[in-house]
PDB file of C-alpha atoms in Angstrom:
ATOM      1  CA  MET E   1       2.273  33.782 -17.922  1.00  0.00           C
ATOM      2  CA  SER E   2      -1.984  31.940 -18.052  1.00  0.00           C
ATOM      3  CA  ALA E   3      -2.024  28.364 -17.009  1.00  0.00           C
ATOM      4  CA  LEU E   4      -2.250  26.759 -20.206  1.00  0.00           C
ATOM      5  CA  GLU E   5       1.157  28.648 -21.264  1.00  0.00           C
ATOM      6  CA  PHE E   6       3.012  26.953 -18.664  1.00  0.00           C
ATOM      7  CA  ALA E   7       1.281  23.795 -19.723  1.00  0.00           C
ATOM      8  CA  ARG E   8       2.924  24.115 -23.164  1.00  0.00           C
ATOM      9  CA  GLN E   9       6.225  25.064 -21.582  1.00  0.00           C
ATOM     10  CA  LEU E  10       6.319  21.597 -19.835  1.00  0.00           C
ATOM     11  CA  THR E  11       5.293  19.928 -22.465  1.00  0.00           C
ATOM     12  CA  ALA E  12       8.358  21.480 -23.848  1.00  0.00           C
ATOM     13  CA  LYS E  13      10.537  20.621 -21.603  1.00  0.00           C
ATOM     14  CA  PHE E  14       9.207  16.648 -20.674  1.00  0.00           C
ATOM     15  CA  GLY E  15       7.720  16.509 -24.221  1.00  0.00           C
ATOM     16  CA  ASP E  16       8.586  12.698 -23.866  1.00  0.00           C
ATOM     17  CA  VAL E  17       6.590  11.971 -21.294  1.00  0.00           C
ATOM     18  CA  LEU E  18       3.770  14.351 -21.195  1.00  0.00           C
ATOM     19  CA  SER E  19       0.577  15.314 -23.189  1.00  0.00           C
ATOM     20  CA  GLU E  20      -0.316  17.796 -24.829  1.00  0.00           C
ATOM     21  CA  PRO E  21      -2.400  20.309 -22.615  1.00  0.00           C
ATOM     22  CA  ALA E  22      -6.452  20.020 -22.715  1.00  0.00           C
ATOM     23  CA  GLU E  23      -8.678  22.329 -20.866  1.00  0.00           C
ATOM     24  CA  PHE E  24     -11.792  21.284 -19.049  1.00  0.00           C
ATOM     25  CA  ARG E  25     -14.311  24.259 -16.868  1.00  0.00           C
ATOM     26  CA  GLY E  26     -11.422  26.546 -17.296  1.00  0.00           C
ATOM     27  CA  GLU E  27      -8.894  24.220 -15.738  1.00  0.00           C
ATOM     28  CA  ILE E  28      -5.375  23.179 -18.108  1.00  0.00           C
ATOM     29  CA  THR E  29      -4.413  19.209 -16.958  1.00  0.00           C
ATOM     30  CA  ILE E  30      -1.535  17.500 -18.588  1.00  0.00           C
ATOM     31  CA  GLN E  31      -1.329  13.735 -18.329  1.00  0.00           C
ATOM     32  CA  LEU E  32       2.144  12.005 -17.019  1.00  0.00           C
ATOM     33  CA  ALA E  33       3.015   8.670 -19.113  1.00  0.00           C
ATOM     34  CA  ASP E  34       5.816   7.931 -16.716  1.00  0.00           C
ATOM     35  CA  ALA E  35       4.340   8.008 -13.174  1.00  0.00           C
ATOM     36  CA  GLU E  36       8.409   7.266 -12.018  1.00  0.00           C
ATOM     37  CA  ARG E  37       9.175  11.258 -12.727  1.00  0.00           C
ATOM     38  CA  ILE E  38       6.500  12.905 -11.084  1.00  0.00           C
ATOM     39  CA  ALA E  39       8.890  14.478  -8.279  1.00  0.00           C
ATOM     40  CA  GLU E  40      11.198  15.837 -11.974  1.00  0.00           C
ATOM     41  CA  VAL E  41       8.244  17.383 -13.331  1.00  0.00           C
ATOM     42  CA  CYS E  42       6.501  18.549 -10.002  1.00  0.00           C
ATOM     43  CA  GLU E  43      10.276  20.474  -9.039  1.00  0.00           C
ATOM     44  CA  PHE E  44      10.642  22.100 -12.350  1.00  0.00           C
ATOM     45  CA  ALA E  45       6.903  23.036 -12.544  1.00  0.00           C
ATOM     46  CA  ARG E  46       7.852  24.645  -8.495  1.00  0.00           C
ATOM     47  CA  LYS E  47      10.884  26.565  -9.914  1.00  0.00           C
ATOM     48  CA  ASN E  48       9.431  28.207 -12.798  1.00  0.00           C
ATOM     49  CA  TRP E  49       5.863  28.224 -12.294  1.00  0.00           C
ATOM     50  CA  ALA E  50       3.875  27.126  -8.914  1.00  0.00           C
ATOM     51  CA  SER E  51       5.320  27.876  -5.596  1.00  0.00           C
ATOM     52  CA  ILE E  52       2.188  26.254  -3.871  1.00  0.00           C
ATOM     53  CA  ILE E  53       0.097  23.166  -4.521  1.00  0.00           C
ATOM     54  CA  SER E  54      -2.771  23.558  -3.858  1.00  0.00           C
ATOM     55  CA  TRP E  55      -4.482  19.598  -3.705  1.00  0.00           C
ATOM     56  CA  THR E  56      -3.315  15.958  -4.514  1.00  0.00           C
ATOM     57  CA  SER E  57      -6.366  13.539  -4.634  1.00  0.00           C
ATOM     58  CA  ALA E  58      -6.757   9.479  -6.008  1.00  0.00           C
ATOM     59  CA  VAL E  59      -9.685   8.252  -8.284  1.00  0.00           C
ATOM     60  CA  SER E  60     -10.583   4.965  -8.485  1.00  0.00           C
ATOM     61  CA  THR E  61     -11.635   4.107 -11.966  1.00  0.00           C
ATOM     62  CA  THR E  62     -12.848   0.643 -13.459  1.00  0.00           C
ATOM     63  CA  THR E  63     -13.260   2.146 -17.135  1.00  0.00           C
ATOM     64  CA  ALA E  64     -11.937   0.648 -20.507  1.00  0.00           C
ATOM     65  CA  LYS E  65      -9.979   3.703 -20.789  1.00  0.00           C
ATOM     66  CA  THR E  66      -7.859   3.266 -17.676  1.00  0.00           C
ATOM     67  CA  ARG E  67      -7.131  -0.455 -17.836  1.00  0.00           C
ATOM     68  CA  ALA E  68      -3.323   0.300 -17.971  1.00  0.00           C
ATOM     69  CA  GLY E  69      -3.783   1.406 -14.352  1.00  0.00           C
ATOM     70  CA  ARG E  70      -6.835   2.118 -12.223  1.00  0.00           C
ATOM     71  CA  SER E  71      -5.894   4.820  -9.909  1.00  0.00           C
ATOM     72  CA  PHE E  72      -5.086   7.907 -11.150  1.00  0.00           C
ATOM     73  CA  ILE E  73      -2.819  10.830  -8.985  1.00  0.00           C
ATOM     74  CA  ILE E  74      -3.112  14.266  -9.829  1.00  0.00           C
ATOM     75  CA  CYS E  75      -1.458  17.321  -8.864  1.00  0.00           C
ATOM     76  CA  ALA E  76      -2.351  20.675  -8.637  1.00  0.00           C
ATOM     77  CA  ALA E  77      -0.225  23.326  -9.005  1.00  0.00           C
ATOM     78  CA  SER E  78      -1.359  27.113  -8.235  1.00  0.00           C
ATOM     79  CA  ARG E  79      -0.291  29.945  -8.874  1.00  0.00           C
ATOM     80  CA  THR E  80      -3.456  32.854  -7.590  1.00  0.00           C
ATOM     81  CA  ALA E  81      -6.668  31.960  -9.119  1.00  0.00           C
ATOM     82  CA  ALA E  82      -4.510  29.453 -12.268  1.00  0.00           C
ATOM     83  CA  ASN E  83      -4.304  26.055 -11.712  1.00  0.00           C
ATOM     84  CA  CYS E  84      -2.149  23.593 -13.846  1.00  0.00           C
ATOM     85  CA  GLY E  85      -3.126  19.937 -13.128  1.00  0.00           C
ATOM     86  CA  LEU E  86      -0.500  16.930 -13.349  1.00  0.00           C
ATOM     87  CA  LYS E  87      -2.460  13.848 -13.972  1.00  0.00           C
ATOM     88  CA  THR E  88      -0.563  10.095 -13.869  1.00  0.00           C
ATOM     89  CA  GLY E  89      -1.612   6.474 -14.146  1.00  0.00           C
ATOM     90  CA  VAL E  90      -0.442   3.932 -11.533  1.00  0.00           C
ATOM     91  CA  SER E  91      -1.137   0.406 -11.396  1.00  0.00           C
ATOM     92  CA  GLU E  92      -3.241  -1.293  -8.703  1.00  0.00           C
ATOM     93  CA  GLU E  93      -0.855  -4.169  -8.886  1.00  0.00           C
ATOM     94  CA  LYS E  94       2.013  -1.233  -8.386  1.00  0.00           C
ATOM     95  CA  SER E  95       0.034   0.924  -6.032  1.00  0.00           C
ATOM     96  CA  GLU E  96       3.596   3.099  -5.510  1.00  0.00           C
ATOM     97  CA  LEU E  97       4.733   6.362  -6.564  1.00  0.00           C
ATOM     98  CA  PRO E  98       7.551   8.434  -5.853  1.00  0.00           C
ATOM     99  CA  THR E  99       6.778  11.450  -3.325  1.00  0.00           C
ATOM    100  CA  VAL E 100       6.462  14.735  -3.932  1.00  0.00           C
ATOM    101  CA  ILE E 101       7.404  16.084   0.046  1.00  0.00           C
ATOM    102  CA  GLY E 102      10.453  17.458  -1.007  1.00  0.00           C
ATOM    103  CA  VAL E 103       8.802  19.569  -3.663  1.00  0.00           C
ATOM    104  CA  TRP E 104       5.632  20.395  -1.932  1.00  0.00           C
ATOM    105  CA  ARG E 105       6.115  19.793   1.836  1.00  0.00           C
ATOM    106  CA  THR E 106       1.963  20.185   2.032  1.00  0.00           C
ATOM    107  CA  ALA E 107       1.927  17.111  -0.114  1.00  0.00           C
ATOM    108  CA  ASN E 108       2.170  15.121   3.276  1.00  0.00           C
ATOM    109  CA  TRP E 109      -1.055  15.022   4.777  1.00  0.00           C
ATOM    110  CA  HIS E 110      -2.034  14.640   1.064  1.00  0.00           C
ATOM    111  CA  GLU E 111      -0.467  11.477   0.039  1.00  0.00           C
ATOM    112  CA  ARG E 112      -1.289  10.011   3.551  1.00  0.00           C
ATOM    113  CA  GLU E 113      -4.710  10.552   2.658  1.00  0.00           C
ATOM    114  CA  ILE E 114      -4.254   9.049  -0.635  1.00  0.00           C
ATOM    115  CA  TYR E 115      -2.545   6.101   1.313  1.00  0.00           C
ATOM    116  CA  ASP E 116      -5.457   5.607   3.839  1.00  0.00           C
ATOM    117  CA  MET E 117      -8.208   6.287   1.403  1.00  0.00           C
ATOM    118  CA  MET E 118      -6.441   4.104  -1.610  1.00  0.00           C
ATOM    119  CA  GLY E 119      -3.856   2.039  -0.745  1.00  0.00           C
ATOM    120  CA  ILE E 120      -1.227   3.845  -2.408  1.00  0.00           C
ATOM    121  CA  ARG E 121       2.072   4.214  -1.346  1.00  0.00           C
ATOM    122  CA  PHE E 122       4.485   7.264  -1.667  1.00  0.00           C
ATOM    123  CA  ARG E 123       8.149   5.777  -1.551  1.00  0.00           C
ATOM    124  CA  GLY E 124      10.464   8.048   0.375  1.00  0.00           C
ATOM    125  CA  HIS E 125       7.372   9.657   2.559  1.00  0.00           C
ATOM    126  CA  PRO E 126       9.016  10.279   5.414  1.00  0.00           C
ATOM    127  CA  ASP E 127       5.816   9.252   7.770  1.00  0.00           C
ATOM    128  CA  LEU E 128       3.080   7.112   5.567  1.00  0.00           C
ATOM    129  CA  ARG E 129       0.758   5.738   7.840  1.00  0.00           C
ATOM    130  CA  ARG E 130      -3.160   6.164   8.203  1.00  0.00           C
ATOM    131  CA  ILE E 131      -4.132   9.530   9.046  1.00  0.00           C
ATOM    132  CA  LEU E 132      -8.416   8.955   9.272  1.00  0.00           C
ATOM    133  CA  MET E 133      -8.647   4.825   9.648  1.00  0.00           C
ATOM    134  CA  TRP E 134      -6.911   3.137  12.175  1.00  0.00           C
ATOM    135  CA  GLU E 135      -3.597   1.424  12.601  1.00  0.00           C
ATOM    136  CA  GLY E 136      -4.486  -2.266  11.415  1.00  0.00           C
ATOM    137  CA  TYR E 137      -7.521  -1.519   9.406  1.00  0.00           C
ATOM    138  CA  PRO E 138      -6.951  -4.177   6.442  1.00  0.00           C
ATOM    139  CA  TYR E 139      -9.399  -1.645   3.655  1.00  0.00           C
ATOM    140  CA  PHE E 140      -9.260   1.177   1.432  1.00  0.00           C
ATOM    141  CA  PRO E 141     -12.254   2.472   1.383  1.00  0.00           C
ATOM    142  CA  LEU E 142     -12.583   4.654  -1.392  1.00  0.00           C
ATOM    143  CA  ARG E 143     -11.606   2.671  -3.942  1.00  0.00           C
ATOM    144  CA  LYS E 144     -14.679   1.268  -6.954  1.00  0.00           C
ATOM    145  CA  ASP E 145     -14.828  -2.101  -5.066  1.00  0.00           C
ATOM    146  CA  PHE E 146     -14.779  -1.388  -1.638  1.00  0.00           C
ATOM    147  CA  PRO E 147     -19.192  -2.005  -1.139  1.00  0.00           C
ATOM    148  CA  LEU E 148     -21.221   1.317  -0.601  1.00  0.00           C
ATOM    149  CA  ALA E 149     -22.230  -0.861   2.977  1.00  0.00           C
ATOM    150  CA  GLY E 150     -18.653  -0.606   4.597  1.00  0.00           C
ATOM    151  CA  LYS E 151     -17.116  -4.180   6.138  1.00  0.00           C
ATOM    152  CA  PRO E 152     -17.833  -5.562   9.058  1.00  0.00           C
ATOM    153  CA  THR E 153     -14.755  -5.145  11.692  1.00  0.00           C
ATOM    154  CA  GLN E 154     -12.612  -7.809  13.265  1.00  0.00           C
ATOM    155  CA  VAL E 155     -12.296  -4.929  16.172  1.00  0.00           C
ATOM    156  CA  PRO E 156     -15.082  -4.754  17.754  1.00  0.00           C
ATOM    157  CA  GLU E 157     -13.741  -1.883  20.626  1.00  0.00           C
ATOM    158  CA  VAL E 158     -12.614   0.014  18.183  1.00  0.00           C
ATOM    159  CA  ALA E 159     -15.984   0.690  15.657  1.00  0.00           C
ATOM    160  CA  PHE E 160     -19.073  -1.543  15.308  1.00  0.00           C
ATOM    161  CA  THR E 161     -18.792  -4.984  13.898  1.00  0.00           C
ATOM    162  CA  GLN E 162     -22.116  -4.762  12.087  1.00  0.00           C
ATOM    163  CA  ALA E 163     -21.694  -3.163   8.063  1.00  0.00           C
ATOM    164  CA  ALA E 164     -22.493   1.116   8.188  1.00  0.00           C
ATOM    165  CA  PRO E 165     -26.339   1.004   7.374  1.00  0.00           C
ATOM    166  CA  LEU E 166     -26.066   2.963   4.015  1.00  0.00           C
ATOM    167  CA  GLU E 167     -27.748   0.292   1.696  1.00  0.00           C
ATOM    168  CA  GLY E 168     -31.254   1.676   0.396  1.00  0.00           C
ATOM    169  CA  GLY E 169     -30.987   5.102   2.618  1.00  0.00           C
ATOM    170  CA  PRO E 170     -31.652   8.261   1.454  1.00  0.00           C
ATOM    171  CA  PHE E 171     -28.647   8.991  -0.177  1.00  0.00           C
ATOM    172  CA  VAL E 172     -28.008   5.890  -2.070  1.00  0.00           C
ATOM    173  CA  THR E 173     -28.999   5.323  -5.808  1.00  0.00           C
ATOM    174  CA  ALA E 174     -31.178   2.794  -6.356  1.00  0.00           C
ATOM    175  CA  PRO E 175     -30.888   0.135  -8.628  1.00  0.00           C
ATOM    176  CA  GLY E 176     -32.743  -0.433 -12.211  1.00  0.00           C
ATOM    177  CA  GLY E 177     -34.465   2.143 -13.834  1.00  0.00           C
ATOM    178  CA  LYS E 178     -35.110   3.362 -17.327  1.00  0.00           C
ATOM    179  CA  ASP E 179     -31.961   6.264 -16.222  1.00  0.00           C
ATOM    180  CA  ALA E 180     -30.416   8.222 -14.392  1.00  0.00           C
ATOM    181  CA  ILE E 181     -32.747  10.310 -12.483  1.00  0.00           C
ATOM    182  CA  GLU E 182     -35.075   7.848 -11.389  1.00  0.00           C
ATOM    183  CA  ARG E 183     -32.591   6.387 -10.024  1.00  0.00           C
ATOM    184  CA  GLU E 184     -31.089   9.902  -8.808  1.00  0.00           C
ATOM    185  CA  PRO E 185     -32.240   9.706  -4.254  1.00  0.00           C
ATOM    186  CA  ARG E 186     -32.883  13.544  -4.830  1.00  0.00           C
ATOM    187  CA  VAL E 187     -35.785  12.572  -7.273  1.00  0.00           C
ATOM    188  CA  ARG E 188     -37.170   9.933  -5.382  1.00  0.00           C
ATOM    189  CA  THR E 189     -40.803   9.680  -3.407  1.00  0.00           C
ATOM    190  CA  PRO E 190     -40.247   8.309   0.181  1.00  0.00           C
ATOM    191  CA  GLU E 191     -41.749   5.220   0.574  1.00  0.00           C
ATOM    192  CA  ALA E 192     -44.616   5.332   3.259  1.00  0.00           C
TER     193      ALA E 192
END
């Protein structure tokens, strides 16, 4: 069974909360309208098609398209080379989803990383603690509102207290310019 065929099987079973499958660059994605049902949909996917989950991630968005939810959780269920992605929105105010560890144990680290970098909590997760940042760090570095240069820390013995020196560096897109090419760091000539 192909990813598209499986996506159609999913929408036939959960049609009230799933969008029609969309294909982009060979990947099939389905939008889940009710984030509270993510574990139920994933359980069906595991039993009927994908024994593994290849990745789970979140994206911080600020576009008009996603005003209902600022972040997206994307689970990609895999069956060898064919992937079928399940995407659902989470509002910034709620910032919480049910865990899918009961479905795929490998989601443990993925959910911890999403919590650490985006601040999205997973209800029912057995060990939801930071995985990259230190405990007590008050920010979520991959959110769109986190400044590019970082934020000063109040823990000098753990990390330096000044903002990270990225602003204006060689890997930072320059403000202004007539188009994206002019702002792109790879095409700018280094200043003397």
